[in-house]
Short mmCIF file of C-alpha atoms in Angstrom, two decimals:
data_model
loop_
_atom_site.label_atom_id
_atom_site.label_comp_id
_atom_site.label_asym_id
_atom_site.label_seq_id
_atom_site.Cartn_x
_atom_site.Cartn_y
_atom_site.Cartn_z
CA UNK S 16 16.59 -8.56 31.20
CA UNK S 17 13.65 -8.58 33.53
CA UNK S 18 15.72 -7.86 36.64
CA UNK S 19 16.54 -9.99 39.57
CA UNK S 20 14.53 -11.90 42.13
CA UNK S 21 15.23 -13.31 45.57
CA UNK S 22 16.52 -16.86 45.54
CA UNK S 23 16.58 -18.77 48.80
CA UNK S 24 17.82 -22.27 49.39
CA UNK S 25 16.55 -23.51 52.72
CA UNK S 26 17.47 -26.77 54.43
CA UNK S 27 15.78 -28.00 57.60
CA UNK S 28 18.84 -26.93 59.57
CA UNK S 29 19.41 -23.45 58.20
CA UNK S 30 19.15 -21.08 55.26
CA UNK S 31 21.93 -22.26 52.98
CA UNK S 32 21.87 -19.55 50.39
CA UNK S 33 20.05 -16.28 49.93
CA UNK S 34 20.98 -14.19 46.90
CA UNK S 35 19.44 -11.95 44.26
CA UNK S 36 19.52 -14.13 41.20
CA UNK S 37 18.97 -13.48 37.51
CA UNK S 38 18.04 -16.98 36.57
CA UNK S 39 17.70 -20.34 38.26
CA UNK S 40 17.17 -23.64 36.51
CA UNK S 41 15.16 -25.96 38.71
CA UNK S 42 14.98 -29.75 38.30
CA UNK S 43 11.23 -30.22 38.79
CA UNK S 44 9.58 -33.61 39.02
CA UNK S 45 7.90 -33.02 35.66
CA UNK S 46 11.05 -31.70 34.03
CA UNK S 47 13.55 -28.90 34.40
CA UNK S 48 12.34 -25.35 34.21
CA UNK S 49 14.12 -22.02 34.30
CA UNK S 50 12.86 -19.31 36.61
CA UNK S 51 13.29 -15.64 35.72
CA UNK S 52 11.94 -12.63 37.57
CA UNK S 53 8.17 -12.39 37.18
CA UNK S 54 7.62 -16.13 36.80
CA UNK S 55 4.08 -17.35 37.32
CA UNK S 56 3.49 -18.74 40.82
CA UNK S 57 4.16 -22.47 40.90
CA UNK S 58 4.72 -25.04 43.58
CA UNK S 59 6.56 -28.12 42.41
CA UNK S 60 8.32 -31.07 43.89
CA UNK S 61 11.93 -31.71 42.97
CA UNK S 62 13.67 -34.71 41.54
CA UNK S 63 17.34 -35.30 42.31
CA UNK S 64 19.27 -32.94 40.10
CA UNK S 65 21.23 -29.77 39.75
CA UNK S 66 20.06 -26.27 40.53
CA UNK S 67 21.74 -23.87 38.14
CA UNK S 68 21.95 -20.41 39.67
CA UNK S 69 23.04 -17.30 37.80
CA UNK S 70 23.41 -14.20 39.94
CA UNK S 71 25.13 -11.39 38.09
CA UNK S 72 28.51 -12.72 37.05
CA UNK S 73 28.42 -15.45 39.69
CA UNK S 74 27.46 -18.90 38.58
CA UNK S 75 26.64 -21.64 41.03
CA UNK S 76 25.67 -25.25 40.58
CA UNK S 77 24.01 -26.97 43.49
CA UNK S 78 23.03 -30.59 43.75
CA UNK S 79 19.76 -31.31 45.55
CA UNK S 80 18.44 -34.73 46.48
CA UNK S 81 14.79 -33.95 46.98
CA UNK S 82 12.50 -31.27 48.24
CA UNK S 83 10.08 -28.79 46.80
CA UNK S 84 10.12 -25.36 45.34
CA UNK S 85 7.82 -22.38 45.67
CA UNK S 86 7.91 -19.78 42.92
CA UNK S 87 6.44 -16.30 43.23
CA UNK S 88 6.97 -13.44 40.75
CA UNK S 89 9.53 -11.82 43.05
CA UNK S 90 10.79 -14.80 44.95
CA UNK S 91 12.00 -18.37 44.58
CA UNK S 92 12.28 -20.61 47.59
CA UNK S 93 13.78 -24.07 47.38
CA UNK S 94 13.24 -26.32 50.37
CA UNK S 95 15.66 -29.21 50.17
CA UNK S 96 16.86 -31.71 52.74
CA UNK S 97 20.39 -31.84 51.42
CA UNK S 98 22.20 -29.62 48.97
CA UNK S 99 25.81 -29.64 47.86
CA UNK S 100 27.72 -26.99 46.02
CA UNK S 101 29.20 -28.89 43.10
CA UNK S 102 32.34 -26.77 43.19
CA UNK S 103 33.06 -27.68 46.80
CA UNK S 104 31.93 -31.26 46.95
CA UNK S 105 34.71 -33.78 47.43
CA UNK S 106 34.94 -37.03 45.53
CA UNK S 107 34.68 -38.91 48.81
CA UNK S 108 31.34 -37.32 49.76
CA UNK S 109 30.07 -38.03 46.29
CA UNK S 110 31.11 -41.67 46.47
CA UNK S 111 29.46 -42.02 49.85
CA UNK S 112 26.23 -40.48 48.61
CA UNK S 113 26.32 -42.81 45.65
CA UNK S 114 26.78 -45.79 47.91
CA UNK S 115 23.81 -44.91 50.15
CA UNK S 116 21.72 -44.19 47.07
CA UNK S 117 22.55 -47.58 45.60
CA UNK S 118 21.67 -49.26 48.87
CA UNK S 119 18.37 -47.39 48.83
CA UNK S 120 17.69 -48.55 45.30
CA UNK S 121 18.35 -52.13 46.28
CA UNK S 122 16.03 -51.79 49.27
CA UNK S 123 13.25 -49.92 47.45
CA UNK S 124 10.00 -51.85 47.56
CA UNK S 125 7.35 -50.02 45.60
CA UNK S 126 7.62 -48.49 42.16
CA UNK S 127 7.72 -44.83 43.10
CA UNK S 128 10.49 -45.36 45.66
CA UNK S 129 12.40 -47.38 43.09
CA UNK S 130 11.99 -44.69 40.47
CA UNK S 131 13.19 -42.01 42.88
CA UNK S 132 16.23 -43.99 43.96
CA UNK S 133 17.00 -44.83 40.36
CA UNK S 134 16.99 -41.18 39.29
CA UNK S 135 19.20 -40.34 42.22
CA UNK S 136 21.72 -43.06 41.40
CA UNK S 137 21.93 -42.21 37.73
CA UNK S 138 22.22 -38.50 38.46
CA UNK S 139 25.01 -39.11 40.97
CA UNK S 140 26.83 -41.43 38.57
CA UNK S 141 26.65 -38.84 35.83
CA UNK S 142 27.98 -36.11 38.10
CA UNK S 143 30.78 -38.18 39.61
CA UNK S 144 32.06 -39.31 36.22
CA UNK S 145 32.09 -35.73 35.08
CA UNK S 146 33.95 -34.63 38.20
CA UNK S 147 36.54 -37.38 37.85
CA UNK U 30 28.49 -31.91 118.11
CA UNK U 31 30.64 -32.37 115.06
CA UNK U 32 34.30 -31.75 115.61
CA UNK U 33 36.07 -28.85 113.98
CA UNK U 34 37.85 -31.18 111.60
CA UNK U 35 34.56 -32.71 110.46
CA UNK U 36 33.15 -29.28 109.78
CA UNK U 37 36.21 -28.23 107.80
CA UNK U 38 35.82 -31.34 105.65
CA UNK U 39 32.14 -30.63 105.19
CA UNK U 40 32.81 -27.09 104.02
CA UNK U 41 35.50 -28.28 101.62
CA UNK U 42 33.13 -30.84 100.11
CA UNK U 43 30.32 -28.33 99.61
CA UNK U 44 32.82 -25.98 97.99
CA UNK U 45 33.83 -28.72 95.56
CA UNK U 46 30.18 -29.36 94.74
CA UNK U 47 29.66 -25.68 94.11
CA UNK U 48 32.54 -25.64 91.68
CA UNK U 49 31.02 -28.52 89.74
CA UNK U 50 27.54 -27.04 89.54
CA UNK U 51 28.99 -23.67 88.58
CA UNK U 52 30.94 -25.30 85.75
CA UNK U 53 27.87 -27.23 84.61
CA UNK U 54 25.86 -24.04 84.59
CA UNK U 55 28.38 -22.32 82.38
CA UNK U 56 28.61 -25.26 80.00
CA UNK U 57 24.81 -25.37 79.80
CA UNK U 58 24.72 -21.64 79.06
CA UNK U 59 27.16 -22.02 76.20
CA UNK U 60 25.33 -25.02 74.80
CA UNK U 61 22.00 -23.29 75.22
CA UNK U 62 23.17 -20.51 72.96
CA UNK U 63 24.12 -22.98 70.28
CA UNK U 64 20.88 -24.92 70.65
CA UNK U 65 18.91 -21.71 70.42
CA UNK U 66 20.76 -20.71 67.27
CA UNK U 67 20.03 -24.09 65.74
CA UNK U 68 16.35 -23.74 66.61
CA UNK U 69 16.19 -20.28 65.08
CA UNK U 70 18.05 -21.37 61.96
CA UNK U 71 15.60 -24.20 61.44
CA UNK U 72 12.58 -21.96 61.63
CA UNK U 73 12.39 -20.69 58.00
CA UNK U 74 12.07 -24.21 56.63
CA UNK U 75 9.33 -25.21 59.04
CA UNK U 76 7.45 -21.97 58.50
CA UNK U 77 7.51 -22.24 54.71
CA UNK U 78 6.43 -25.82 54.94
CA UNK U 79 3.52 -24.96 57.21
CA UNK U 80 2.49 -22.09 54.96
CA UNK U 81 2.38 -24.15 51.78
CA UNK U 82 0.79 -27.08 53.56
CA UNK U 83 -1.84 -24.81 55.08
CA UNK U 84 -2.88 -23.27 51.80
CA UNK U 85 -2.87 -26.64 50.08
CA UNK U 86 -4.81 -28.42 52.77
CA UNK U 87 -7.57 -25.83 52.76
CA UNK U 88 -7.97 -26.47 49.04
CA UNK U 89 -7.97 -30.23 49.15
CA UNK U 90 -9.72 -30.69 52.49
CA UNK U 91 -13.21 -31.14 51.06
CA UNK U 92 -12.11 -33.87 48.69
CA UNK U 93 -12.76 -37.34 49.94
CA UNK U 94 -9.98 -39.81 49.53
CA UNK U 95 -7.33 -37.38 50.66
CA UNK U 96 -4.23 -38.83 52.26
CA UNK U 97 -4.88 -40.58 55.58
CA UNK U 98 -1.96 -38.58 56.94
CA UNK U 99 -4.22 -35.55 56.73
CA UNK U 100 -7.68 -36.86 57.45
CA UNK U 101 -6.77 -39.85 59.59
CA UNK U 102 -7.73 -43.47 59.23
CA UNK U 103 -11.28 -42.78 60.32
CA UNK U 104 -10.66 -44.45 63.67
CA UNK U 105 -9.00 -43.36 66.83
CA UNK U 106 -8.56 -46.67 68.56
CA UNK U 107 -4.80 -47.04 68.71
CA UNK U 108 -2.77 -44.07 69.86
CA UNK U 109 0.95 -43.72 69.44
CA UNK U 110 2.64 -41.38 71.88
CA UNK U 111 6.09 -40.26 70.86
CA UNK U 112 7.69 -39.04 74.05
CA UNK U 113 10.86 -37.05 73.55
CA UNK U 114 13.08 -36.38 76.53
CA UNK U 115 16.76 -35.85 77.21
CA UNK U 116 19.55 -38.35 77.62
CA UNK U 117 20.70 -36.93 80.90
CA UNK U 118 19.32 -35.59 84.12
CA UNK U 119 20.46 -32.79 86.42
CA UNK U 120 18.09 -30.45 84.66
CA UNK U 121 15.35 -29.71 87.18
CA UNK U 122 11.91 -30.93 86.25
CA UNK U 123 12.55 -31.09 82.52
CA UNK U 124 12.28 -34.84 81.95
CA UNK U 125 9.65 -35.50 84.58
CA UNK U 126 7.41 -32.69 83.31
CA UNK U 127 7.30 -34.19 79.82
CA UNK U 128 6.79 -37.66 81.21
CA UNK U 129 4.05 -36.40 83.51
CA UNK U 130 2.10 -34.89 80.61
CA UNK U 131 2.51 -38.03 78.52
CA UNK U 132 1.54 -40.26 81.43
CA UNK U 133 -1.60 -38.27 82.18
CA UNK U 134 -2.68 -38.52 78.52
CA UNK U 135 -1.83 -42.20 78.34
CA UNK U 136 -3.83 -42.99 81.47
CA UNK U 137 -6.78 -40.97 80.20
CA UNK U 138 -6.73 -42.82 76.88
CA UNK U 139 -6.45 -46.19 78.57
CA UNK U 140 -9.36 -45.30 80.85
CA UNK U 141 -11.37 -44.52 77.71
CA UNK U 142 -10.68 -48.00 76.40
CA UNK U 143 -8.12 -47.00 73.78
CA UNK U 144 -4.92 -48.84 73.04
CA UNK U 145 -1.80 -46.87 73.82
CA UNK U 146 1.58 -47.46 72.28
CA UNK U 147 4.57 -45.46 73.37
CA UNK U 148 7.72 -44.69 71.46
CA UNK U 149 10.31 -43.03 73.63
CA UNK U 150 13.11 -40.88 72.34
CA UNK U 151 15.80 -40.28 74.90
CA UNK U 152 16.85 -42.47 77.78
CA UNK U 153 15.30 -40.50 80.63
CA UNK U 154 11.75 -40.66 79.34
CA UNK U 155 11.94 -44.41 78.92
CA UNK U 156 13.31 -44.82 82.44
CA UNK U 157 10.57 -42.64 83.83
CA UNK U 158 7.65 -44.29 82.03
CA UNK U 159 8.91 -47.83 82.34
CA UNK U 160 7.65 -48.25 85.86
CA UNK U 161 3.92 -48.08 85.22
CA UNK U 162 3.58 -47.99 81.42
CA UNK U 163 6.41 -50.39 80.60
CA UNK U 164 4.09 -52.75 78.77
CA UNK U 165 2.95 -49.98 76.44
CA UNK U 166 6.41 -49.00 75.28
CA UNK U 167 6.79 -50.49 71.83
CA UNK U 168 10.10 -48.97 70.94
CA UNK U 169 12.83 -46.88 72.48
CA UNK U 170 15.31 -44.75 70.70
CA UNK U 171 18.37 -43.13 72.20
CA UNK U 172 20.46 -40.32 70.89
CA UNK U 173 23.20 -41.08 73.32
CA UNK U 174 26.56 -39.82 72.19
CA UNK U 175 25.02 -37.59 69.53
CA UNK U 176 26.77 -34.24 69.74
CA UNK U 177 24.98 -32.28 67.08
CA UNK U 178 21.43 -33.08 66.12
CA UNK U 179 20.97 -33.12 62.37
CA UNK U 180 17.94 -33.52 60.20
CA UNK U 181 18.93 -37.09 59.38
CA UNK U 182 18.20 -38.07 62.99
CA UNK U 183 14.69 -36.71 62.68
CA UNK U 184 14.31 -38.26 59.25
CA UNK U 185 15.17 -41.71 60.56
CA UNK U 186 12.56 -41.33 63.26
CA UNK U 187 10.02 -39.95 60.83
CA UNK U 188 10.53 -42.87 58.46
CA UNK U 189 9.98 -45.30 61.30
CA UNK U 190 6.76 -43.58 62.33
CA UNK U 191 5.53 -43.59 58.72
CA UNK U 192 6.35 -47.28 58.36
CA UNK U 193 4.35 -48.06 61.47
CA UNK U 194 1.47 -45.95 60.21
CA UNK U 195 1.44 -47.63 56.82
CA UNK U 196 1.50 -51.01 58.51
CA UNK U 197 -1.64 -49.90 60.36
CA UNK U 198 -0.06 -50.12 63.77
CA UNK U 199 -1.75 -46.97 65.03
CA UNK U 200 -4.41 -44.42 64.10
CA UNK U 201 -3.32 -41.27 65.88
CA UNK U 202 0.20 -40.12 66.64
CA UNK U 203 1.05 -37.43 69.15
CA UNK U 204 4.43 -35.92 69.78
CA UNK U 205 5.46 -34.91 73.31
CA UNK U 206 8.25 -32.46 73.78
CA UNK U 207 9.12 -29.35 75.72
CA UNK U 208 8.52 -26.11 73.96
CA UNK U 209 11.22 -23.50 74.46
CA UNK U 210 9.48 -20.32 75.59
CA UNK U 211 12.47 -18.63 77.15
CA UNK U 212 15.54 -19.51 79.17
CA UNK U 213 13.49 -19.76 82.34
CA UNK U 214 10.24 -21.06 80.90
CA UNK U 215 9.82 -24.37 79.12
CA UNK U 216 6.41 -25.79 78.47
CA UNK U 217 5.76 -29.48 77.96
CA UNK U 218 3.64 -29.71 74.83
CA UNK U 219 1.63 -32.33 73.01
CA UNK U 220 1.46 -31.98 69.25
CA UNK U 221 -0.70 -34.18 67.08
CA UNK U 222 1.32 -35.51 64.17
CA UNK U 223 -1.11 -37.84 62.44
CA UNK U 224 -3.65 -36.80 61.32
CA UNK U 225 -1.71 -33.62 60.68
CA UNK U 226 -2.78 -30.49 62.47
CA UNK U 227 -2.71 -27.89 59.76
CA UNK U 228 -3.30 -24.30 60.56
CA UNK U 229 -5.27 -22.91 57.67
CA UNK U 230 -4.74 -19.35 58.78
CA UNK U 231 -1.46 -18.85 56.87
CA UNK U 232 -3.15 -19.81 53.63
CA UNK U 233 -5.98 -17.39 54.23
CA UNK U 234 -3.54 -14.67 55.17
CA UNK U 235 -1.57 -15.26 51.99
CA UNK U 236 -4.72 -15.02 49.95
CA UNK U 237 -5.58 -11.59 51.30
CA UNK U 238 -1.98 -10.46 50.89
CA UNK U 239 -2.37 -9.44 47.25
CA UNK U 240 -3.88 -12.65 46.00
CA UNK U 241 -0.72 -13.71 44.17
CA UNK U 242 0.17 -16.43 46.63
CA UNK U 243 -3.23 -18.06 46.39
CA UNK U 244 -3.13 -18.91 42.69
CA UNK U 245 -0.13 -21.21 42.66
CA UNK U 246 0.01 -23.89 40.08
CA UNK U 247 1.01 -27.29 41.33
CA UNK U 248 3.36 -29.69 39.63
CA UNK U 249 2.91 -32.63 39.20
CA UNK U 250 -0.51 -32.24 40.86
CA UNK U 251 -2.02 -30.85 44.02
CA UNK U 252 -2.54 -34.31 45.46
CA UNK U 253 1.01 -35.41 44.79
CA UNK U 254 2.55 -32.26 46.22
CA UNK U 255 0.32 -32.58 49.25
CA UNK U 256 1.25 -36.22 49.75
CA UNK U 257 4.92 -35.38 49.49
CA UNK U 258 4.59 -32.50 51.93
CA UNK U 259 2.60 -34.49 54.45
CA UNK U 260 5.23 -37.19 54.75
CA UNK U 261 7.97 -34.57 54.91
CA UNK U 262 6.01 -32.66 57.49
CA UNK U 263 6.36 -35.49 59.99
CA UNK U 264 10.15 -35.42 59.88
CA UNK U 265 10.10 -31.64 60.02
CA UNK U 266 7.88 -31.57 63.08
CA UNK U 267 9.98 -34.21 64.78
CA UNK U 268 13.10 -32.23 63.98
CA UNK U 269 11.51 -29.11 65.39
CA UNK U 270 10.59 -31.02 68.52
CA UNK U 271 14.11 -32.32 68.90
CA UNK U 272 15.61 -28.87 68.56
CA UNK U 273 13.11 -27.24 70.91
CA UNK U 274 13.75 -30.03 73.34
CA UNK U 275 17.50 -29.58 73.30
CA UNK U 276 17.17 -25.83 73.82
CA UNK U 277 14.70 -26.42 76.65
CA UNK U 278 16.96 -29.02 78.19
CA UNK U 279 19.91 -26.67 78.40
CA UNK U 280 17.72 -23.81 79.62
CA UNK U 281 16.32 -26.05 82.30
CA UNK U 282 19.72 -27.39 83.24
CA UNK U 283 21.14 -23.91 83.43
CA UNK U 284 18.41 -22.78 85.82
CA UNK U 285 18.73 -25.90 87.92
CA UNK U 286 22.48 -25.56 88.17
CA UNK U 287 22.19 -21.87 88.97
CA UNK U 288 19.91 -22.75 91.88
CA UNK U 289 22.26 -25.48 93.00
CA UNK U 290 25.21 -23.11 92.94
CA UNK U 291 23.31 -20.56 94.99
CA UNK U 292 22.18 -23.17 97.50
CA UNK U 293 25.74 -24.39 97.87
CA UNK U 294 26.86 -20.81 98.51
CA UNK U 295 24.22 -20.37 101.24
CA UNK U 296 25.23 -23.64 102.80
CA UNK U 297 28.89 -22.65 102.84
CA UNK U 298 28.03 -19.37 104.56
CA UNK U 299 25.98 -21.11 107.23
CA UNK U 300 28.59 -23.76 107.81
CA UNK U 301 31.38 -21.19 108.00
CA UNK U 302 29.51 -19.17 110.65
CA UNK U 303 28.85 -22.32 112.63
CA UNK U 304 32.50 -23.33 112.28
CA UNK U 305 33.78 -19.95 113.49
CA UNK U 306 31.41 -19.92 116.46
CA UNK U 307 32.53 -23.38 117.43
CA UNK U 308 36.18 -22.38 117.09
CA UNK U 309 35.71 -19.29 119.26
CA UNK U 310 33.80 -21.29 121.85
CA UNK U 311 36.67 -23.74 121.99
CA UNK U 312 39.21 -20.93 122.43
CA UNK U 313 37.13 -19.33 125.18
CA UNK U 314 36.79 -22.66 126.93
CA UNK U 315 40.52 -23.23 126.81
CA UNK U 316 41.18 -19.70 128.13
CA UNK U 317 38.79 -20.25 131.03
CA UNK U 318 40.52 -23.49 131.82
CA UNK U 319 43.96 -21.85 131.80
CA UNK U 320 42.82 -18.86 133.88
CA UNK U 321 41.01 -20.94 136.44
CA UNK U 322 44.05 -23.24 136.57
CA UNK U 323 46.35 -20.24 137.21
CA UNK U 324 44.00 -18.88 139.89
CA UNK U 325 43.99 -22.16 141.70
CA UNK U 326 47.76 -22.11 142.12
#
């Protein structure tokens, strides 16, 4: 094992999570990628998806809607507008998010907005069926 | 000369006022602490954003055809002033200082033959600017009844501004808010939103700091990341403005209410002295009357 690195999840309002992680799987716009210590520096945008964090024996799954990620060999910073811990999230919050996402999809005008909203809706549907 | 009863009433009323201003001061102090915490908590996000944006912008800057959010539309005919103030008064010069700065800029731009559009955030700013620049106000937005400012408020505003920009309704956007320097010092500030003001210093600093930070790869591409960041940056800056504003507002209110409490205290002292003098004068007068009455018998 290559050791740990600093993982920070930052929202505009506050730092949501700051731990020494072993591995984090990041849902990048061009596909998921796993980050280990010593990863090459990358800056990527995020698509709606799940951040899979392994820190020692602790395992966390966090849902992010959008944002971007900055990877350095010793550090991983995720800047996301909204993030939910999938273990804590209630079915009601999930349903509400799904509803707003569907409304967004219906209102989306151009292709890229439509694609974004579509990914979000399908990701939320997948997660909520699994939770149910 | 006011009667003793009038003076007693006067003192009682000033005392009641002092109680209210004292209470307001303490509420403002408590809220200030929370607003300050919120502003501090929001800093890491904004700083990271500025850092990445700075290093990216310095790379892409020479390319033509970069996003108009960064390089502008090539014109500066129509200016949008986003004036952010508070919902309430009783906070010293807070609202009027911001409005004054915005008004001075608006008048200067109009004198230079530019078109000025104003978007007000907060009731007080709109009330203040309505008198002479009422025709220039294109939209007003209130956060009345909002207890805790969240990013979604800023995002809604940011989206609106972006929509207007994409519809070609303005060329340059400037944000007016009060920067929170300290509890006693708040500085009205103008910040240019579009085209984005990007400090390229952080990028340069990162490059000298071991070189690792400068060789980031970008996914999907530099242009796409930059475009994404630029639109996000608007909401982030607006959010920062909102938070700074709310901290400044409470700081300003606290100072104003502190002054008011002290003034009320001074007034009570003066009135009490006057009241006592008057009372003693009355007693002396009555004594003289009694004595002279007794002597006459």
